[in-house]
mmCIF file with all atom_site columns, C-alpha atoms in Angstrom:
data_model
loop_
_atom_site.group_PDB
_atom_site.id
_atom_site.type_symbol
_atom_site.label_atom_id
_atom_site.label_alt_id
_atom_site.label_comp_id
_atom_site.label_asym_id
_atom_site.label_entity_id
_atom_site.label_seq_id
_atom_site.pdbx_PDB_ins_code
_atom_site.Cartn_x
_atom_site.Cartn_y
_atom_site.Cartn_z
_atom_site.occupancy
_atom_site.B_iso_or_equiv
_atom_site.pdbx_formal_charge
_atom_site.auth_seq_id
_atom_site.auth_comp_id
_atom_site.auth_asym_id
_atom_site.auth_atom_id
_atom_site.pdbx_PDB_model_num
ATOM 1   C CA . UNK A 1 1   ? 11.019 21.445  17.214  1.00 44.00 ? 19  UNK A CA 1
ATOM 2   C CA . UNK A 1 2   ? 8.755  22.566  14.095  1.00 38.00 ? 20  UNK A CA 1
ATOM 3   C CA . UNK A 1 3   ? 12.215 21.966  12.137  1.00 41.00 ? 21  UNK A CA 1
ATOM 4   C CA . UNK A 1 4   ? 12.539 19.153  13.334  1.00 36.00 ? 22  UNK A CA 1
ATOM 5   C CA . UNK A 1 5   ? 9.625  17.576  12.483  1.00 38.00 ? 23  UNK A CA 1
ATOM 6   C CA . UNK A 1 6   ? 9.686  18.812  9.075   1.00 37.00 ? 24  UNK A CA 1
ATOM 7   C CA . UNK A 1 7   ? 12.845 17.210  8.511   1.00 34.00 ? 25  UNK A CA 1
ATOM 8   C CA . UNK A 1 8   ? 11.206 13.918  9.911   1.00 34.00 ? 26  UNK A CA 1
ATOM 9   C CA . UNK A 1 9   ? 8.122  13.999  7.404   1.00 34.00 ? 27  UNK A CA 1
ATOM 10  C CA . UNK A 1 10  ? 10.591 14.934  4.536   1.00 37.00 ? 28  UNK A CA 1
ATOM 11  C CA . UNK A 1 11  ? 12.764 12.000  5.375   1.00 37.00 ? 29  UNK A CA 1
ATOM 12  C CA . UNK A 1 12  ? 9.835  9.474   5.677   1.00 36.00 ? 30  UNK A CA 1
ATOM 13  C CA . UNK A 1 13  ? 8.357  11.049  2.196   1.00 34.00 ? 31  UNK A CA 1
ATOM 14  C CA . UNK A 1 14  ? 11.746 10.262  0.542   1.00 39.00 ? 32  UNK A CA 1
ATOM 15  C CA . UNK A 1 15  ? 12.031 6.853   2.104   1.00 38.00 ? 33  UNK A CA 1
ATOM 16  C CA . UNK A 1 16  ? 8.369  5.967   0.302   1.00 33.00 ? 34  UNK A CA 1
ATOM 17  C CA . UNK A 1 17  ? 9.055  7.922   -2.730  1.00 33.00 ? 35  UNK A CA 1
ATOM 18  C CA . UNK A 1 18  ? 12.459 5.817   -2.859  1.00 35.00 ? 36  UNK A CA 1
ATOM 19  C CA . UNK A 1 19  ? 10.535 1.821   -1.759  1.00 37.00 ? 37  UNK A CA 1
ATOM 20  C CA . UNK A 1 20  ? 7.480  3.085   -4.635  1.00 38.00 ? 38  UNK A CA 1
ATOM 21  C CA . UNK A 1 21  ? 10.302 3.795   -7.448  1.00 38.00 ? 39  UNK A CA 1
ATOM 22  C CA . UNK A 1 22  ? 12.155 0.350   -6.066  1.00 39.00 ? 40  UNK A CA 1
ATOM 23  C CA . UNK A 1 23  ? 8.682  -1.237  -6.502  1.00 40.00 ? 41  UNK A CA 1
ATOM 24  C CA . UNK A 1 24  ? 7.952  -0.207  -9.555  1.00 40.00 ? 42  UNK A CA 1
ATOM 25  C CA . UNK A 1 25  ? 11.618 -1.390  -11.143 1.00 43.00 ? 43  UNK A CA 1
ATOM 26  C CA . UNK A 1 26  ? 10.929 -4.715  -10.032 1.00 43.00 ? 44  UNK A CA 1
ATOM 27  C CA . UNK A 1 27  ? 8.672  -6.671  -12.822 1.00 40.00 ? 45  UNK A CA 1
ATOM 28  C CA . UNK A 1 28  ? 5.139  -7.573  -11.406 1.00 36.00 ? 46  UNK A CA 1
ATOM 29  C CA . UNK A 1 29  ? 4.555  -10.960 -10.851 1.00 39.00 ? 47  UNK A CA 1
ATOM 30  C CA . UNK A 1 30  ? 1.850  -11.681 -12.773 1.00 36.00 ? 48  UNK A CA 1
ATOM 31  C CA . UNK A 1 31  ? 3.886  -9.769  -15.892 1.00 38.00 ? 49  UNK A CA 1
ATOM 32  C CA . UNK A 1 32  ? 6.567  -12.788 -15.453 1.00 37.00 ? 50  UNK A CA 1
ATOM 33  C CA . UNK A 1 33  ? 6.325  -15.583 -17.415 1.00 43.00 ? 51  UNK A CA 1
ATOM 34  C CA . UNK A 1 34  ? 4.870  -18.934 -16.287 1.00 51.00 ? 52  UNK A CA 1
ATOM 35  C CA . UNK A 1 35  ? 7.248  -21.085 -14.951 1.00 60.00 ? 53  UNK A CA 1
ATOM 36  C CA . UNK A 1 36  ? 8.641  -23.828 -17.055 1.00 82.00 ? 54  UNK A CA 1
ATOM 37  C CA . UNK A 1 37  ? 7.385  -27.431 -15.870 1.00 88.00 ? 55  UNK A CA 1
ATOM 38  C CA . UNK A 1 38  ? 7.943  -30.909 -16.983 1.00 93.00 ? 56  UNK A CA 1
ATOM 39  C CA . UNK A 1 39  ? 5.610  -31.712 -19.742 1.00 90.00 ? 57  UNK A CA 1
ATOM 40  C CA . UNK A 1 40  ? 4.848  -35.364 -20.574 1.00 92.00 ? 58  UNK A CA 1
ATOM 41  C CA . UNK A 1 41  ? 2.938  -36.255 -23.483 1.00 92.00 ? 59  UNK A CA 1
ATOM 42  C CA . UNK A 1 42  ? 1.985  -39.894 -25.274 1.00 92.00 ? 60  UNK A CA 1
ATOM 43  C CA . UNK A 1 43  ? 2.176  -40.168 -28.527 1.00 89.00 ? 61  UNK A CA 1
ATOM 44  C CA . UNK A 1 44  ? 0.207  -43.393 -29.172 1.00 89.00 ? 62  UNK A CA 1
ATOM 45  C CA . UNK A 1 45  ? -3.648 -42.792 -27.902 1.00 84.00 ? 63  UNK A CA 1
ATOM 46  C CA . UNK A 1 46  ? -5.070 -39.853 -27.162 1.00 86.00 ? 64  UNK A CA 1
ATOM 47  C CA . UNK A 1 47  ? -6.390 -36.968 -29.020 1.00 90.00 ? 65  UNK A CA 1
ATOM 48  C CA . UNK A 1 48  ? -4.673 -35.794 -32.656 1.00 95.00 ? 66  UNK A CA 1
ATOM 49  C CA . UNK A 1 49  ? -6.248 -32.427 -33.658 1.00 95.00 ? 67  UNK A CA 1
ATOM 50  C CA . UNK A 1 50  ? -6.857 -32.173 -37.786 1.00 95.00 ? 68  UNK A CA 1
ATOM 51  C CA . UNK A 1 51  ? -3.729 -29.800 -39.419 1.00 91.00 ? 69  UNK A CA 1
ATOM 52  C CA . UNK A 1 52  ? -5.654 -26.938 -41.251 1.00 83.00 ? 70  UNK A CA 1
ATOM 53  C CA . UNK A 1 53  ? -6.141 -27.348 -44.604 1.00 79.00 ? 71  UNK A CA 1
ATOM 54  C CA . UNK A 1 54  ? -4.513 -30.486 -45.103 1.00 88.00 ? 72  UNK A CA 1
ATOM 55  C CA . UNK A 1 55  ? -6.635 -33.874 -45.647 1.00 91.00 ? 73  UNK A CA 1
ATOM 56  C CA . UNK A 1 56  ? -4.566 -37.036 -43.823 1.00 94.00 ? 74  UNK A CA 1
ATOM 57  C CA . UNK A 1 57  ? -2.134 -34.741 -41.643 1.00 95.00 ? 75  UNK A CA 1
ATOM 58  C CA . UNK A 1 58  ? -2.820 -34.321 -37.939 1.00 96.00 ? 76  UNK A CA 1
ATOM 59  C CA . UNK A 1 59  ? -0.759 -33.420 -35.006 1.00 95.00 ? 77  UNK A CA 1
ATOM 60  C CA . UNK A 1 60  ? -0.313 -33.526 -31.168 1.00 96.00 ? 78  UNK A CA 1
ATOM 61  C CA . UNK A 1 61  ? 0.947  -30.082 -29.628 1.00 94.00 ? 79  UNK A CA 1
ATOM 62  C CA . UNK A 1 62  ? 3.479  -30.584 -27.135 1.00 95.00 ? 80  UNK A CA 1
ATOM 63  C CA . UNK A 1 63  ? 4.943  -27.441 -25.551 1.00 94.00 ? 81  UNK A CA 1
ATOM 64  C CA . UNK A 1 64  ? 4.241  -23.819 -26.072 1.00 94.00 ? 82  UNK A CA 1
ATOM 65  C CA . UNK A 1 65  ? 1.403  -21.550 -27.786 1.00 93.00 ? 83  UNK A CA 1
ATOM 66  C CA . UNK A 1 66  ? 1.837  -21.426 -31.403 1.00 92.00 ? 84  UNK A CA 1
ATOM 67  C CA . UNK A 1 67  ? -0.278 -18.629 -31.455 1.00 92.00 ? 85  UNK A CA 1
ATOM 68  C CA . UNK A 1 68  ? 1.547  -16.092 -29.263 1.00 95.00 ? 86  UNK A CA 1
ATOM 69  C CA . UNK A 1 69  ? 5.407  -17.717 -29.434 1.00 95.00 ? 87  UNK A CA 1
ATOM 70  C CA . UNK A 1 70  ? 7.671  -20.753 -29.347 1.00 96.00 ? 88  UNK A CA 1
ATOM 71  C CA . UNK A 1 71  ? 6.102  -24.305 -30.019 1.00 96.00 ? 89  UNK A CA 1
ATOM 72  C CA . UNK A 1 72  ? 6.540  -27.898 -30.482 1.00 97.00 ? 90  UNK A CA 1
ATOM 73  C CA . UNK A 1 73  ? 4.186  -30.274 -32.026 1.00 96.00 ? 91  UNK A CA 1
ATOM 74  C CA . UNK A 1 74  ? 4.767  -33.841 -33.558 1.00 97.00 ? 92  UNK A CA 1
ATOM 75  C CA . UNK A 1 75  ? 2.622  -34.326 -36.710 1.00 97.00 ? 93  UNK A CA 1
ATOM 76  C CA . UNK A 1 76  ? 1.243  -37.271 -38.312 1.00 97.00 ? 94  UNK A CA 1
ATOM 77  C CA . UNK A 1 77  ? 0.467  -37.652 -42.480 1.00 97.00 ? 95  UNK A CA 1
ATOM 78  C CA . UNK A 1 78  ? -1.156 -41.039 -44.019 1.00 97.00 ? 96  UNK A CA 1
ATOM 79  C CA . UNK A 1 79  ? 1.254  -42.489 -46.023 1.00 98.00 ? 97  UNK A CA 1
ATOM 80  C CA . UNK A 1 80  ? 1.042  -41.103 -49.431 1.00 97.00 ? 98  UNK A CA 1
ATOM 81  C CA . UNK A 1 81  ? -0.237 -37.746 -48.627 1.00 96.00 ? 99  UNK A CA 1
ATOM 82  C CA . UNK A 1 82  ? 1.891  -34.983 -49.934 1.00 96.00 ? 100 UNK A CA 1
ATOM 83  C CA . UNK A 1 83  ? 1.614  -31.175 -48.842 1.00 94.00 ? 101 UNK A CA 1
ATOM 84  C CA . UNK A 1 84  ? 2.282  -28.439 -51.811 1.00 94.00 ? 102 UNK A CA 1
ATOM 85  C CA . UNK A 1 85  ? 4.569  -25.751 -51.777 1.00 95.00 ? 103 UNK A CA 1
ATOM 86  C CA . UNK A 1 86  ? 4.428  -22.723 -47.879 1.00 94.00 ? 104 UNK A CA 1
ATOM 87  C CA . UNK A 1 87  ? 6.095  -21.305 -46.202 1.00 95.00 ? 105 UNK A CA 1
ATOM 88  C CA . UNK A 1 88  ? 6.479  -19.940 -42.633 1.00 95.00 ? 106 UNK A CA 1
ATOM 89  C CA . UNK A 1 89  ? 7.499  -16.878 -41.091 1.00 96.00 ? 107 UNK A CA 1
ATOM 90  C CA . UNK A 1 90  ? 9.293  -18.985 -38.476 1.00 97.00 ? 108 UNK A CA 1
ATOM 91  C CA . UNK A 1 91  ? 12.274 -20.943 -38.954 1.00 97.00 ? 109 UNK A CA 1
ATOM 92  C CA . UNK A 1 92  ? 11.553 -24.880 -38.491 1.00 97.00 ? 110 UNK A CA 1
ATOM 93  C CA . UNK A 1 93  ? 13.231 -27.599 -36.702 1.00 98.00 ? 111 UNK A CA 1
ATOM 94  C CA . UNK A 1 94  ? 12.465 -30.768 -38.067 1.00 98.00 ? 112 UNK A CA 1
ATOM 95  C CA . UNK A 1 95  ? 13.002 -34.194 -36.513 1.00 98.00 ? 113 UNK A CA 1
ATOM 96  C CA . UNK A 1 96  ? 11.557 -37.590 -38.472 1.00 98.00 ? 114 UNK A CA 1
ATOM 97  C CA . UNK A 1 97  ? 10.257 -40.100 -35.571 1.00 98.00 ? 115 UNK A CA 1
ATOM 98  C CA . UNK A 1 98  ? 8.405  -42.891 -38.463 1.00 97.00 ? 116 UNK A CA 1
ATOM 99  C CA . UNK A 1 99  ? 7.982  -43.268 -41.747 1.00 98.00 ? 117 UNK A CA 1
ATOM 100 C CA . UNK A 1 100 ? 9.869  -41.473 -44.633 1.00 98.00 ? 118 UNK A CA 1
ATOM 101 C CA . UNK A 1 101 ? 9.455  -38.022 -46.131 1.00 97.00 ? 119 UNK A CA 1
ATOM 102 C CA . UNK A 1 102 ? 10.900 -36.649 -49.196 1.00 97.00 ? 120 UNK A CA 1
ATOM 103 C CA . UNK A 1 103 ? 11.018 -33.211 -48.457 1.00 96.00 ? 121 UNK A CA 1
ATOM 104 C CA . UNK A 1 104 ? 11.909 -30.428 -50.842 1.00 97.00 ? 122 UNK A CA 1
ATOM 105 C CA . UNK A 1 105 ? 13.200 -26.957 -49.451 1.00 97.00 ? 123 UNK A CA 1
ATOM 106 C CA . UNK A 1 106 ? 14.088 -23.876 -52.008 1.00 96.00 ? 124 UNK A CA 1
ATOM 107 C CA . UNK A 1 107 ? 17.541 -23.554 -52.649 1.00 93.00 ? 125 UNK A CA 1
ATOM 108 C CA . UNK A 1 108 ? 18.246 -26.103 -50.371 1.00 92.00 ? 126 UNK A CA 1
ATOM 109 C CA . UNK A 1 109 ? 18.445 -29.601 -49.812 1.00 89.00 ? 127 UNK A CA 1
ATOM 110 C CA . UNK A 1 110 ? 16.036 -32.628 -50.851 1.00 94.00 ? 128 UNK A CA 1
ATOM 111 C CA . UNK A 1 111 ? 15.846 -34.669 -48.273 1.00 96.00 ? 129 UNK A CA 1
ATOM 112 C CA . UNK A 1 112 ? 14.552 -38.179 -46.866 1.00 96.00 ? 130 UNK A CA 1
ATOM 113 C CA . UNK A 1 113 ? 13.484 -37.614 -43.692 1.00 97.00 ? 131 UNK A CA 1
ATOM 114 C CA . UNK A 1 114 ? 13.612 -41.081 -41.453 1.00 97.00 ? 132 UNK A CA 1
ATOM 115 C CA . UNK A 1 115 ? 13.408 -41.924 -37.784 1.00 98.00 ? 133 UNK A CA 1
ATOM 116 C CA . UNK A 1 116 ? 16.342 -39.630 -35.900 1.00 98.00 ? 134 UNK A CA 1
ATOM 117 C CA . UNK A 1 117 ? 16.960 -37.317 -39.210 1.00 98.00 ? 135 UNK A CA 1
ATOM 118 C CA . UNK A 1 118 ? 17.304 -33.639 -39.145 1.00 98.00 ? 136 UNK A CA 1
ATOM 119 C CA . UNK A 1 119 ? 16.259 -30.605 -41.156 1.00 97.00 ? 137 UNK A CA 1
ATOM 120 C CA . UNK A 1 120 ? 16.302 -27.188 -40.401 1.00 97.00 ? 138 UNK A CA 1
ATOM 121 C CA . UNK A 1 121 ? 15.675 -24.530 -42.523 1.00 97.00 ? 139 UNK A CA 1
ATOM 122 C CA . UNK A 1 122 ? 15.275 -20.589 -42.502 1.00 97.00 ? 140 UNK A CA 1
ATOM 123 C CA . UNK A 1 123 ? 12.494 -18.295 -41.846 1.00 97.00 ? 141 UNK A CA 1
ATOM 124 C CA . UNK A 1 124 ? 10.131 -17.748 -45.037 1.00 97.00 ? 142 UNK A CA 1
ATOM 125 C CA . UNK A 1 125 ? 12.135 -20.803 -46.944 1.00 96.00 ? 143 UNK A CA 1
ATOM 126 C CA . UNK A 1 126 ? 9.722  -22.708 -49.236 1.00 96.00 ? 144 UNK A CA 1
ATOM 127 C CA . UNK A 1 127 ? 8.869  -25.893 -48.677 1.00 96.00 ? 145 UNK A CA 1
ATOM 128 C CA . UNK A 1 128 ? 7.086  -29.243 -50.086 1.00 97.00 ? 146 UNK A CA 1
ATOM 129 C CA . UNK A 1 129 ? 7.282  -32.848 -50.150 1.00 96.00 ? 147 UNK A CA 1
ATOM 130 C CA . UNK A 1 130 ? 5.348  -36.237 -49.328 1.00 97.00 ? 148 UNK A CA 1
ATOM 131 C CA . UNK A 1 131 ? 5.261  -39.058 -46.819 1.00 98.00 ? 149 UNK A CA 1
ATOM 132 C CA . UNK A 1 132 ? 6.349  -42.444 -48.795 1.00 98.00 ? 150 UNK A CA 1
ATOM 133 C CA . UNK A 1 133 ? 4.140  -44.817 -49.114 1.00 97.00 ? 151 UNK A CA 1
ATOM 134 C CA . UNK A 1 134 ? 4.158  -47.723 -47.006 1.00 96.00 ? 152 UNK A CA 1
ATOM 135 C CA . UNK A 1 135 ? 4.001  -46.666 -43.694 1.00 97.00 ? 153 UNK A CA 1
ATOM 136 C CA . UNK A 1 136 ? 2.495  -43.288 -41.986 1.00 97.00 ? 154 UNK A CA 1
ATOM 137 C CA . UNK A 1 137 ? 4.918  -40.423 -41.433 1.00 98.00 ? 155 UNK A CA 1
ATOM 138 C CA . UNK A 1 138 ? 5.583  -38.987 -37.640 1.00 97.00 ? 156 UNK A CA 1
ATOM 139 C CA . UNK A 1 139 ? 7.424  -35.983 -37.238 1.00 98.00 ? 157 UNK A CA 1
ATOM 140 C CA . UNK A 1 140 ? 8.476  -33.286 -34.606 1.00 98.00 ? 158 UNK A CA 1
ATOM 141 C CA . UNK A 1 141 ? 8.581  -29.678 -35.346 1.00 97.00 ? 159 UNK A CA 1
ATOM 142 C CA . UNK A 1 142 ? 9.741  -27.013 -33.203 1.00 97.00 ? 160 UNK A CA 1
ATOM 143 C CA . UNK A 1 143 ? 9.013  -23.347 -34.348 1.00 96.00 ? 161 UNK A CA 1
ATOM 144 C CA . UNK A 1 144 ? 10.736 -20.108 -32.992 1.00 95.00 ? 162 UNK A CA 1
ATOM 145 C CA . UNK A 1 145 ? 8.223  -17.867 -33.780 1.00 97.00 ? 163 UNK A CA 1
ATOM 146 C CA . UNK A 1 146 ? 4.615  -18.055 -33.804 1.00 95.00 ? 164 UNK A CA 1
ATOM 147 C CA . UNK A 1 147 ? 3.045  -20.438 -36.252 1.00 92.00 ? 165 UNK A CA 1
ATOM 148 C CA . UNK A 1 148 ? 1.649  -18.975 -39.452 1.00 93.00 ? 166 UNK A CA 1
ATOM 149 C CA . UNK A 1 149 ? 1.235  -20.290 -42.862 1.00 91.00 ? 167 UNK A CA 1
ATOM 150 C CA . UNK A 1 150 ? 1.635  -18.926 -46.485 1.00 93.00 ? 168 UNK A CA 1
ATOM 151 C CA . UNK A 1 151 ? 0.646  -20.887 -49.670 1.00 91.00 ? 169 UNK A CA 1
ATOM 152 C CA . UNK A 1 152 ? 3.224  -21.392 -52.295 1.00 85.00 ? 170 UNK A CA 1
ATOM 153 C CA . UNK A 1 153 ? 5.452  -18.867 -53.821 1.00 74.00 ? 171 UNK A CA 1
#
């Protein structure tokens, strides 16, 4: 009977040690990330936050923390305002919504950026350029990484 018992207590040990390991695979819930949602915002209206360090740029951020990982913002320059040579540890997506952009990347292409153009270029690439005058420049970015910022080069 005594053995018997043991072998019960033994068996219902192993059975939590076994559910506590299972447990403890299995990622907690809070340590999952948020779930992705529909996001939905205006563009004309609303609040544009000031770009750092750059007189006649702001921007709306869309989706993601540019602090901690992937983001997407659409930015807005006055029409003449030009923005000197950075560079970012991300890569960048660019996609022109307005306006035109001449905009210069290092060992790569010069490029007018108009509504529905592309550019993408490589982590740490330099880059510079202008909106045209005439009309103010809108423009999506999407970053990989987190967003940083390093003068010239």
């Amino acid at each position: 009977m005594m053995r018997v018992r043991h072998l019960l207590v033994a068996a219902a040990v192993g059975g939590l040690l076994l559910a506590a390991s299972e447990a403890s695979a299995q990622p907690s819930p809070r340590a999952e990330p948020a779930a992705d949602k529909p996001v939905y915002v205006p563009l004309h209206g609303g609040r544009w936050l000031p770009c750092e360090g750059l007189a006649g740029c702001t921007y709306k951020p869309l989706r993601g923390d540019p602090r901690t990982g992937p983001s997407e913002s659409v930015f807005r320059l006055k029409a003449g305002t030009g923005f000197d040579r950075h560079w970012h540890t991300s890569p960048e997506h660019v996609l022109g919504v307005s306006g035109r952009l001449v905009w210069n990347v290092e060992g790569g292409p010069r490029a007018r950026i108009g509504q529905g153009d592309f550019l993408y270029y490589p982590s740490k690439a330099v880059h510079w350029g202008e909106c045209l005058k005439g009309a103010d420049c809108v423009y999506k970015v999407y970053d990989d990484l987190p967003y940083d910022f390093h003068a010239g080069r």
